[in-house]
Amino acid sequence: MTRSVWLKADDEVGDWETRKRRITAGLEAGVDWVLVDESDVERVRELGEVNVAAFSNGDVHVMEAEEDETNADAVVVGKDGEGDGTVDLPTDFSGSADLSSLRSNGDSPQGGYVRILNEDYEAFAQAVATEAEYTLVIGEDWQIIPLENLIARIGEETDLIAGVQTAEEARTAFETLELGSDGVLLDTDDPDEIRKTVEVRDESQRESVDLQWAEVTAIEQTGSADRVCVDTGNLMEHDEGMLVGSMSRGLFFVHAETAESPYVASRPFRVNAGAVHAYVRTPDGGTKYLSELRSGDEVQVVDTNGNTREAIVGRVKIEKRPMFRVQAETEEGDRIETLLQNAETIKVATSEGRKAVTDLEVGDELKVFYEDTARHFGEAVDESIIEK
């Protein structure tokens, strides 16, 4: 599931200058959508690149394709209508003006905005969900229970966007019933809270990998090979690195160069990852050859607990260096291996802690990621492939 952060910035927020400050903070933080009144769509376009949703006030329309530069990416029905309680809900939803507006919009992107004032509005939100691509729900006195009900009852026909005011509320929305909402509609002027909410969004989408111990069965010096240093545009922490290896089914945890030494300054943006033939894991759960990496590519950064995040490749350095061949046996009894540079600055995670590859011995336990699957062009496939 791809999570999204929507930022509420309509006239309820304040005058244009107040709205502009909120929108600018959202753009800098990396929100996915800004929700404004139709009259502000062009103003938002001038501020930066972001998806723009506009309240329609019940008058649903989408301008012609040639005018898309001034048009909203989605039109939202419900403000000053039945959705927010301005107009009473009909006893029979078949007579709903909001639902009628949503139906009349054809194939155009559209959303429904509903304040959950009581159980009737919860039911109305379910009806909106059957017509709208996006269903924005704002809890009043109760937040969690209505959200749980809607998550349980609404299928994949709509993206459920939950109204929140803090990053912690966003975290709760993303975790409710383990499935969580598809997105959150954030209503705050605090730039720090906006930034934290975006961080929560990113965390909620990150994979957690199961690392295991593998016992070193052989380590030997080889000749020189073309070694790859992956320099990212992101700083890494002391317990972070990348998963690399000669065999796609078994990848070794290699630390980032965050440690100081008497001879070399730390380079917390770098992982000395091995030879050009080796695989490196990517954020989508796939792999790439180290030789394929280019500036602007994404690689997966993982910590020793298996928590992951993405990093942007800034530069790849390939140089001839003397290498070690490291072989290890997994808990399943499978032999995996990789080539790592023969240098004290290359560290791996062992059961005894961080250790230089030059100090490794047979019997040491290394952290690895193992999956008994083959890969074709980086994608897992169900076929027999022999790697040795």
Coordinates of N, CA and C in Angstrom, one line a residue, residues 158-372:
T158 N -11.8 2.7 -3.0 CA -11.5 4.1 -2.6 C -10.3 4.1 -1.8
D159 N -9.6 5.3 -1.8 CA -8.5 5.5 -0.8 C -9.1 6.2 0.4
L160 N -9.0 5.6 1.5 CA -9.5 6.2 2.8 C -8.5 7.1 3.4
I161 N -8.8 8.4 3.5 CA -8.0 9.5 4.0 C -8.5 9.9 5.4
A162 N -7.8 9.8 6.5 CA -8.2 10.1 7.8 C -7.7 11.5 8.2
G163 N -8.6 12.3 8.8 CA -8.2 13.6 9.3 C -7.4 13.5 10.6
V164 N -6.3 14.2 10.6 CA -5.4 14.2 11.8 C -4.9 15.6 12.0
Q165 N -4.4 15.8 13.2 CA -3.8 17.1 13.6 C -2.3 17.0 14.0
T166 N -1.9 15.8 14.3 CA -0.5 15.6 14.7 C 0.1 14.4 14.0
A167 N 1.4 14.3 14.1 CA 2.1 13.1 13.5 C 1.8 11.8 14.3
E168 N 1.6 11.9 15.6 CA 1.2 10.8 16.4 C -0.2 10.3 16.0
E169 N -1.1 11.2 15.7 CA -2.4 10.8 15.2 C -2.3 10.1 13.8
A170 N -1.4 10.6 13.0 CA -1.1 10.0 11.7 C -0.6 8.6 11.9
R171 N 0.3 8.4 12.8 CA 0.9 7.1 13.1 C -0.3 6.1 13.4
T172 N -1.2 6.6 14.3 CA -2.3 5.7 14.7 C -3.2 5.4 13.6
A173 N -3.4 6.4 12.7 CA -4.3 6.1 11.5 C -3.7 5.1 10.6
F174 N -2.3 5.2 10.4 CA -1.7 4.2 9.5 C -1.6 2.8 10.1
E175 N -1.7 2.7 11.5 CA -1.6 1.4 12.1 C -2.9 0.8 12.5
T176 N -4.0 1.5 12.4 CA -5.3 1.0 12.9 C -5.7 -0.2 12.2
L177 N -6.1 -1.2 13.0 CA -6.5 -2.6 12.5 C -5.4 -3.2 11.7
E178 N -4.1 -2.8 11.9 CA -3.0 -3.3 11.2 C -2.9 -2.9 9.8
L179 N -4.1 -2.7 9.2 CA -4.2 -2.3 7.8 C -3.9 -0.8 7.6
G180 N -4.6 0.0 8.5 CA -4.4 1.4 8.5 C -5.1 2.1 7.3
S181 N -5.2 3.4 7.4 CA -5.8 4.2 6.3 C -4.8 4.4 5.2
D182 N -5.3 4.7 4.0 CA -4.4 4.9 2.8 C -3.7 6.2 2.9
G183 N -4.2 7.1 3.7 CA -3.6 8.4 3.8 C -4.1 9.2 5.0
V184 N -3.6 10.4 5.2 CA -4.1 11.3 6.3 C -4.2 12.7 5.7
L185 N -5.2 13.4 6.2 CA -5.5 14.8 5.9 C -5.0 15.6 7.1
L186 N -3.9 16.2 7.0 CA -3.3 16.9 8.2 C -3.7 18.4 8.2
D187 N -4.2 18.8 9.4 CA -4.6 20.1 9.6 C -3.8 20.8 10.7
T188 N -2.7 21.4 10.3 CA -1.8 22.1 11.3 C -1.0 23.1 10.6
D189 N -0.6 24.2 11.3 CA 0.3 25.2 10.8 C 1.8 24.9 11.2
D190 N 2.0 24.0 12.1 CA 3.3 23.7 12.6 C 4.2 23.0 11.6
P191 N 5.3 23.7 11.1 CA 6.2 23.0 10.1 C 6.8 21.7 10.6
D192 N 7.1 21.7 11.9 CA 7.8 20.5 12.5 C 6.8 19.3 12.5
E193 N 5.5 19.6 12.8 CA 4.5 18.6 12.8 C 4.2 18.1 11.4
I194 N 4.3 19.0 10.4 CA 4.1 18.6 9.0 C 5.3 17.6 8.6
R195 N 6.5 18.0 8.9 CA 7.7 17.2 8.6 C 7.6 15.9 9.3
K196 N 7.2 15.9 10.6 CA 7.2 14.6 11.3 C 6.1 13.7 10.7
T197 N 5.0 14.2 10.2 CA 3.9 13.4 9.6 C 4.4 12.8 8.4
V198 N 5.2 13.5 7.5 CA 5.8 12.9 6.3 C 6.7 11.8 6.7
E199 N 7.5 12.0 7.8 CA 8.4 10.9 8.2 C 7.6 9.7 8.7
V200 N 6.5 9.9 9.3 CA 5.7 8.8 9.7 C 5.2 8.0 8.5
R201 N 4.8 8.8 7.5 CA 4.3 8.2 6.2 C 5.4 7.3 5.6
D202 N 6.6 7.8 5.6 CA 7.8 7.1 5.0 C 8.0 5.8 5.9
E203 N 8.0 5.9 7.2 CA 8.3 4.8 8.1 C 7.2 3.7 7.8
S204 N 6.0 4.1 7.6 CA 4.9 3.1 7.5 C 5.0 2.3 6.3
Q205 N 5.8 2.8 5.3 CA 5.9 2.1 4.0 C 7.1 1.3 3.9
R206 N 8.0 1.4 4.9 CA 9.3 0.7 4.8 C 9.2 -0.8 5.2
E207 N 10.0 -1.5 4.5 CA 10.0 -3.0 4.7 C 10.9 -3.3 5.9
S208 N 10.6 -4.3 6.7 CA 11.4 -4.8 7.7 C 11.9 -6.2 7.3
V209 N 13.2 -6.4 7.3 CA 13.7 -7.7 6.8 C 14.2 -8.5 8.0
D210 N 14.1 -9.8 7.8 CA 14.6 -10.8 8.8 C 16.0 -11.1 8.6
L211 N 16.9 -10.7 9.5 CA 18.3 -11.1 9.3 C 18.6 -12.3 10.2
Q212 N 19.5 -13.1 9.8 CA 19.9 -14.3 10.5 C 21.4 -14.4 10.6
W213 N 21.9 -15.3 11.4 CA 23.3 -15.6 11.5 C 23.7 -16.6 10.6
A214 N 24.9 -16.5 10.0 CA 25.5 -17.5 9.1 C 27.0 -17.6 9.6
E215 N 27.4 -18.9 9.7 CA 28.8 -19.1 10.2 C 29.8 -19.1 9.1
V216 N 30.9 -18.4 9.3 CA 32.0 -18.3 8.3 C 32.6 -19.7 8.2
T217 N 32.6 -20.2 7.0 CA 33.3 -21.5 6.7 C 34.6 -21.4 5.9
A218 N 34.8 -20.2 5.3 CA 36.0 -20.0 4.6 C 36.3 -18.5 4.4
I219 N 37.5 -18.1 4.5 CA 37.9 -16.7 4.1 C 39.3 -16.8 3.6
E220 N 39.4 -16.3 2.4 CA 40.7 -16.4 1.7 C 41.0 -15.2 0.8
Q221 N 42.3 -14.8 0.7 CA 42.6 -13.7 -0.2 C 42.6 -14.2 -1.6
T222 N 42.1 -13.3 -2.5 CA 42.0 -13.6 -3.9 C 42.9 -12.5 -4.6
G223 N 42.9 -12.5 -5.9 CA 43.5 -11.5 -6.6 C 42.7 -10.2 -6.6
S224 N 43.1 -9.2 -7.4 CA 42.4 -7.9 -7.5 C 41.1 -8.1 -8.3
A225 N 40.2 -7.3 -8.0 CA 38.9 -7.2 -8.8 C 38.4 -5.8 -8.8
D226 N 37.4 -5.5 -9.6 CA 36.9 -4.2 -9.7 C 35.9 -4.0 -8.6
R227 N 36.3 -3.2 -7.6 CA 35.5 -3.0 -6.4 C 34.6 -1.8 -6.5
V228 N 33.4 -1.9 -5.9 CA 32.5 -0.8 -6.0 C 32.2 -0.1 -4.6
C229 N 32.4 1.2 -4.5 CA 32.0 1.9 -3.4 C 30.7 2.7 -3.8
V230 N 29.7 2.5 -2.9 CA 28.4 3.1 -3.2 C 28.3 4.4 -2.3
D231 N 28.4 5.5 -2.8 CA 28.3 6.8 -2.1 C 26.9 7.3 -2.2
T232 N 26.2 7.5 -1.1 CA 24.8 7.9 -1.2 C 24.7 9.4 -0.9
G233 N 23.6 10.0 -1.2 CA 23.3 11.4 -0.8 C 22.7 11.5 0.5
N234 N 22.8 10.4 1.3 CA 22.2 10.3 2.7 C 23.3 9.9 3.7
L235 N 23.3 10.5 4.9 CA 24.2 10.0 5.9 C 23.6 8.8 6.6
M236 N 24.4 7.8 6.9 CA 24.0 6.6 7.5 C 24.4 6.6 9.0
E237 N 23.7 5.9 9.8 CA 24.0 5.7 11.2 C 25.0 4.6 11.4
H238 N 25.5 4.5 12.7 CA 26.6 3.6 13.0 C 26.1 2.1 12.8
D239 N 24.8 1.9 13.0 CA 24.3 0.5 12.9 C 23.7 0.2 11.5
E240 N 24.0 1.0 10.5 CA 23.4 0.9 9.2 C 24.4 0.5 8.2
G241 N 23.9 -0.2 7.1 CA 24.7 -0.6 6.0 C 23.8 -1.0 4.8
M242 N 24.4 -1.9 4.0 CA 23.6 -2.5 2.9 C 23.8 -4.0 2.8
L243 N 22.8 -4.6 2.1 CA 22.9 -6.0 1.9 C 23.4 -6.4 0.5
V244 N 24.6 -7.0 0.5 CA 25.3 -7.3 -0.7 C 25.8 -8.8 -0.7
G245 N 26.0 -9.3 -1.9 CA 26.5 -10.7 -2.0 C 26.6 -11.2 -3.4
S246 N 27.4 -12.3 -3.6 CA 27.6 -12.9 -4.9 C 26.4 -13.7 -5.3
M247 N 25.5 -14.1 -4.3 CA 24.4 -14.9 -4.6 C 23.1 -14.2 -4.2
S248 N 22.1 -14.1 -5.0 CA 21.0 -13.3 -4.7 C 20.2 -13.8 -3.5
R249 N 20.3 -15.2 -3.3 CA 19.5 -15.7 -2.2 C 20.1 -15.5 -0.8
G250 N 21.4 -15.1 -0.8 CA 22.1 -14.8 0.5 C 22.9 -13.6 0.4
L251 N 22.5 -12.5 1.1 CA 23.2 -11.3 1.0 C 23.8 -10.9 2.4
F252 N 25.0 -10.4 2.4 CA 25.7 -10.1 3.6 C 25.5 -8.7 4.1
F253 N 25.4 -8.5 5.4 CA 25.3 -7.1 5.9 C 26.7 -6.5 5.9
V254 N 26.8 -5.4 5.2 CA 28.1 -4.7 5.2 C 27.9 -3.3 5.8
H255 N 28.6 -2.9 6.8 CA 28.4 -1.6 7.5 C 28.8 -0.5 6.6
A256 N 28.2 0.7 6.8 CA 28.6 1.9 6.2 C 29.9 2.3 6.9
E257 N 30.7 3.2 6.2 CA 32.0 3.6 6.8 C 31.8 4.7 7.8
T258 N 31.1 4.5 8.9 CA 30.8 5.5 9.9 C 31.9 5.6 11.0
A259 N 32.8 4.5 11.0 CA 33.7 4.5 12.1 C 35.0 5.3 11.8
E260 N 35.5 6.0 12.8 CA 36.8 6.7 12.6 C 37.9 5.7 12.7
S261 N 39.0 6.0 12.1 CA 40.2 5.2 12.3 C 41.4 6.2 12.3
P262 N 42.6 5.7 12.8 CA 43.8 6.5 12.9 C 44.3 7.0 11.5
Y263 N 43.8 6.3 10.4 CA 44.4 6.6 9.1 C 43.4 7.1 8.1
V264 N 42.1 6.8 8.3 CA 41.1 7.2 7.3 C 39.9 7.9 8.1
A265 N 39.5 9.0 7.5 CA 38.3 9.7 8.1 C 37.1 8.9 7.8
S266 N 36.1 9.0 8.7 CA 34.8 8.3 8.4 C 34.1 8.9 7.2
R267 N 33.4 8.0 6.5 CA 32.6 8.5 5.4 C 31.2 7.9 5.6
P268 N 30.4 8.5 6.4 CA 29.1 7.9 6.7 C 28.1 7.8 5.6
F269 N 28.5 8.3 4.4 CA 27.6 8.2 3.2 C 28.0 7.0 2.4
R270 N 29.0 6.3 2.8 CA 29.6 5.3 1.9 C 29.4 3.9 2.4
V271 N 29.2 2.9 1.5 CA 29.3 1.5 1.8 C 30.3 0.9 0.7
N272 N 31.4 0.4 1.2 CA 32.3 -0.3 0.3 C 31.7 -1.7 0.1
A273 N 31.1 -1.9 -1.0 CA 30.1 -3.0 -1.1 C 30.6 -4.3 -1.7
G274 N 31.8 -4.3 -2.4 CA 32.2 -5.5 -3.0 C 32.5 -5.4 -4.5
A275 N 32.6 -6.5 -5.2 CA 33.0 -6.5 -6.6 C 31.8 -6.2 -7.5
V276 N 32.1 -5.8 -8.7 CA 31.1 -5.4 -9.7 C 30.0 -6.4 -9.9
H277 N 30.3 -7.7 -9.8 CA 29.3 -8.7 -10.1 C 28.2 -8.9 -9.0
A278 N 28.5 -8.4 -7.8 CA 27.7 -8.7 -6.7 C 26.3 -8.0 -6.8
Y279 N 25.3 -8.5 -6.0 CA 24.0 -7.9 -5.9 C 24.0 -7.0 -4.7
V280 N 23.1 -5.9 -4.9 CA 22.8 -5.1 -3.7 C 21.2 -5.0 -3.7
R281 N 20.7 -5.0 -2.5 CA 19.2 -5.0 -2.4 C 18.7 -3.6 -2.6
T282 N 17.5 -3.5 -3.2 CA 16.9 -2.2 -3.5 C 15.6 -2.1 -2.7
P283 N 15.0 -0.8 -2.6 CA 13.9 -0.6 -1.7 C 12.6 -1.4 -2.0
D284 N 12.5 -1.8 -3.3 CA 11.3 -2.6 -3.7 C 11.4 -4.1 -3.4
G285 N 12.5 -4.4 -2.7 CA 12.7 -5.8 -2.4 C 13.4 -6.6 -3.5
G286 N 13.8 -5.9 -4.6 CA 14.6 -6.5 -5.7 C 16.1 -6.4 -5.5
T287 N 16.8 -6.7 -6.5 CA 18.3 -6.5 -6.4 C 18.8 -5.9 -7.7
K288 N 20.0 -5.3 -7.6 CA 20.7 -4.8 -8.8 C 22.1 -5.2 -8.7
Y289 N 22.8 -5.4 -9.8 CA 24.2 -5.6 -9.8 C 24.9 -4.3 -9.4
L290 N 25.9 -4.4 -8.6 CA 26.6 -3.2 -8.2 C 27.1 -2.4 -9.4
S291 N 27.5 -3.1 -10.5 CA 28.0 -2.5 -11.7 C 26.9 -1.6 -12.4
E292 N 25.6 -1.9 -12.1 CA 24.5 -1.2 -12.8 C 24.2 0.1 -12.1
L293 N 24.6 0.3 -10.9 CA 24.2 1.5 -10.1 C 24.7 2.7 -10.8
R294 N 23.8 3.8 -10.8 CA 24.1 5.1 -11.3 C 23.6 6.1 -10.3
S295 N 24.2 7.3 -10.5 CA 23.7 8.5 -9.7 C 22.2 8.7 -9.9
G296 N 21.5 8.8 -8.8 CA 20.0 9.0 -8.9 C 19.3 7.7 -8.6
D297 N 19.9 6.5 -8.7 CA 19.3 5.3 -8.3 C 18.9 5.2 -6.9
E298 N 18.0 4.4 -6.5 CA 17.7 4.1 -5.1 C 18.3 2.8 -4.6
V299 N 18.9 2.8 -3.5 CA 19.3 1.5 -2.8 C 18.7 1.4 -1.5
Q300 N 18.7 0.2 -0.9 CA 18.1 0.0 0.4 C 19.2 0.1 1.5
V301 N 18.9 0.9 2.5 CA 19.8 0.9 3.7 C 19.1 0.2 4.7
V302 N 19.8 -0.7 5.4 CA 19.2 -1.5 6.5 C 20.1 -1.4 7.7
D303 N 19.4 -1.5 8.9 CA 20.2 -1.5 10.1 C 20.3 -2.9 10.7
T304 N 21.1 -3.1 11.8 CA 21.3 -4.5 12.2 C 20.1 -5.1 12.8
N305 N 19.0 -4.4 13.0 CA 17.8 -5.0 13.5 C 16.8 -5.3 12.3
G306 N 17.2 -5.0 11.1 CA 16.4 -5.3 9.9 C 15.5 -4.2 9.5
N307 N 15.6 -3.0 10.1 CA 14.8 -1.9 9.7 C 15.4 -1.3 8.5
T308 N 14.6 -0.9 7.5 CA 15.1 -0.4 6.2 C 14.6 1.0 5.9
R309 N 15.3 1.6 5.0 CA 14.9 2.9 4.4 C 15.6 3.0 3.1
E310 N 15.2 4.0 2.3 CA 15.8 4.2 1.0 C 16.9 5.2 1.0
A311 N 17.8 5.1 0.1 CA 18.9 6.2 0.0 C 19.1 6.4 -1.5
I312 N 19.5 7.6 -1.9 CA 19.8 7.9 -3.3 C 21.3 7.8 -3.5
V313 N 21.6 7.1 -4.6 CA 23.0 7.0 -5.0 C 23.5 8.3 -5.5
G314 N 24.6 8.8 -4.9 CA 25.1 10.1 -5.4 C 26.3 9.8 -6.4
R315 N 27.0 8.8 -6.1 CA 28.2 8.5 -6.9 C 28.6 7.0 -6.7
V316 N 29.1 6.4 -7.8 CA 29.6 5.0 -7.7 C 31.1 5.0 -8.1
K317 N 32.0 4.6 -7.2 CA 33.4 4.5 -7.4 C 33.8 3.1 -7.7
I318 N 34.4 2.8 -8.9 CA 34.9 1.5 -9.2 C 36.4 1.6 -9.4
E319 N 37.1 0.8 -8.6 CA 38.6 0.8 -8.6 C 39.1 -0.7 -8.4
K320 N 40.3 -1.0 -9.0 CA 40.8 -2.3 -8.8 C 41.5 -2.4 -7.4
R321 N 41.1 -3.4 -6.6 CA 41.5 -3.6 -5.2 C 41.7 -5.1 -4.9
P322 N 42.6 -5.4 -4.0 CA 42.7 -6.8 -3.6 C 41.5 -7.2 -2.8
M323 N 41.1 -8.5 -2.9 CA 39.8 -8.9 -2.4 C 39.9 -10.1 -1.5
F324 N 39.0 -10.3 -0.6 CA 38.7 -11.5 0.2 C 37.5 -12.2 -0.4
R325 N 37.6 -13.5 -0.4 CA 36.4 -14.3 -0.7 C 35.9 -14.8 0.7
V326 N 34.6 -14.4 1.0 CA 34.0 -14.8 2.3 C 32.9 -15.8 2.0
Q327 N 33.0 -17.0 2.6 CA 32.0 -18.0 2.5 C 31.3 -18.2 3.8
A328 N 30.0 -18.4 3.9 CA 29.3 -18.7 5.1 C 28.2 -19.7 4.9
E329 N 27.8 -20.4 6.0 CA 26.8 -21.4 5.9 C 25.6 -20.9 6.7
T330 N 24.4 -20.8 6.1 CA 23.2 -20.3 6.7 C 22.6 -21.3 7.7
E331 N 21.6 -20.9 8.4 CA 20.9 -21.8 9.4 C 20.2 -23.0 8.6
E332 N 19.9 -22.8 7.3 CA 19.3 -23.8 6.5 C 20.4 -24.8 6.0
G333 N 21.7 -24.5 6.2 CA 22.7 -25.4 5.7 C 23.2 -25.0 4.3
D334 N 22.8 -23.9 3.8 CA 23.1 -23.4 2.4 C 24.4 -22.6 2.5
R335 N 25.3 -22.8 1.5 CA 26.6 -22.1 1.5 C 26.4 -20.8 0.6
I336 N 26.7 -19.7 1.1 CA 26.7 -18.4 0.3 C 28.0 -17.7 0.4
E337 N 28.3 -16.8 -0.5 CA 29.6 -16.2 -0.4 C 29.5 -14.8 -1.1
T338 N 30.6 -14.1 -0.9 CA 30.7 -12.8 -1.6 C 32.2 -12.4 -1.6
L339 N 32.5 -11.4 -2.4 CA 33.9 -10.8 -2.4 C 33.8 -9.4 -1.8
L340 N 34.7 -9.2 -0.8 CA 34.9 -7.9 -0.2 C 36.3 -7.5 -0.2
Q341 N 36.5 -6.2 -0.3 CA 37.9 -5.6 -0.4 C 38.7 -6.0 0.9
N342 N 40.0 -6.3 0.6 CA 40.9 -6.6 1.7 C 41.4 -5.3 2.3
A343 N 40.6 -4.8 3.3 CA 41.0 -3.5 3.9 C 40.3 -3.4 5.3
E344 N 41.0 -2.8 6.2 CA 40.5 -2.7 7.6 C 39.2 -1.8 7.7
T345 N 38.9 -1.0 6.7 CA 37.8 -0.1 6.8 C 36.5 -0.8 6.5
I346 N 36.5 -2.0 5.9 CA 35.3 -2.7 5.5 C 34.9 -3.5 6.7
K347 N 33.7 -3.2 7.3 CA 33.2 -3.9 8.5 C 32.0 -4.6 8.2
V348 N 31.8 -5.8 8.9 CA 30.6 -6.6 8.8 C 30.1 -6.8 10.2
A349 N 28.8 -7.2 10.3 CA 28.2 -7.3 11.6 C 28.3 -8.8 12.1
T350 N 29.0 -9.0 13.2 CA 29.2 -10.4 13.7 C 28.5 -10.5 15.1
S351 N 28.4 -11.7 15.6 CA 27.8 -11.9 16.9 C 28.6 -11.3 18.0
E352 N 29.8 -10.9 17.7 CA 30.7 -10.2 18.7 C 30.7 -8.7 18.5
G353 N 29.9 -8.3 17.5 CA 29.9 -6.8 17.2 C 30.5 -6.5 15.9
R354 N 30.7 -5.3 15.6 CA 31.2 -4.8 14.3 C 32.7 -5.3 14.2
K355 N 33.0 -5.9 13.0 CA 34.3 -6.5 12.9 C 34.9 -6.2 11.5
A356 N 36.2 -5.9 11.4 CA 36.8 -5.6 10.1 C 36.9 -7.0 9.3
V357 N 36.7 -6.9 8.0 CA 36.8 -8.2 7.2 C 38.2 -8.8 7.3
T358 N 39.2 -8.0 7.6 CA 40.6 -8.5 7.7 C 40.7 -9.2 9.0
D359 N 39.8 -9.1 10.0 CA 39.9 -9.8 11.2 C 39.0 -11.0 11.3
L360 N 38.3 -11.3 10.2 CA 37.3 -12.4 10.2 C 38.1 -13.7 10.3
E361 N 37.4 -14.7 11.0 CA 38.0 -16.0 11.1 C 36.9 -17.1 10.9
V362 N 37.3 -18.2 10.5 CA 36.3 -19.3 10.3 C 35.7 -19.6 11.7
G363 N 34.4 -19.7 11.7 CA 33.6 -19.9 12.9 C 32.9 -18.7 13.4
D364 N 33.3 -17.5 12.9 CA 32.6 -16.3 13.2 C 31.2 -16.3 12.7
E365 N 30.3 -15.7 13.3 CA 28.9 -15.6 12.9 C 28.6 -14.2 12.3
L366 N 28.1 -14.2 11.0 CA 27.8 -12.9 10.3 C 26.3 -12.8 10.2
K367 N 25.9 -11.5 10.1 CA 24.5 -11.2 9.9 C 24.3 -11.3 8.3
V368 N 23.2 -12.0 7.9 CA 22.9 -12.1 6.5 C 21.4 -12.1 6.3
F369 N 21.0 -11.8 5.1 CA 19.6 -11.9 4.7 C 19.5 -13.0 3.7
Y370 N 18.7 -14.0 4.1 CA 18.6 -15.2 3.3 C 17.1 -15.5 2.8
E371 N 16.9 -15.7 1.6 CA 15.6 -16.2 1.0 C 15.9 -17.2 0.0
D372 N 15.2 -18.3 0.1 CA 15.5 -19.4 -0.8 C 14.7 -19.2 -2.1

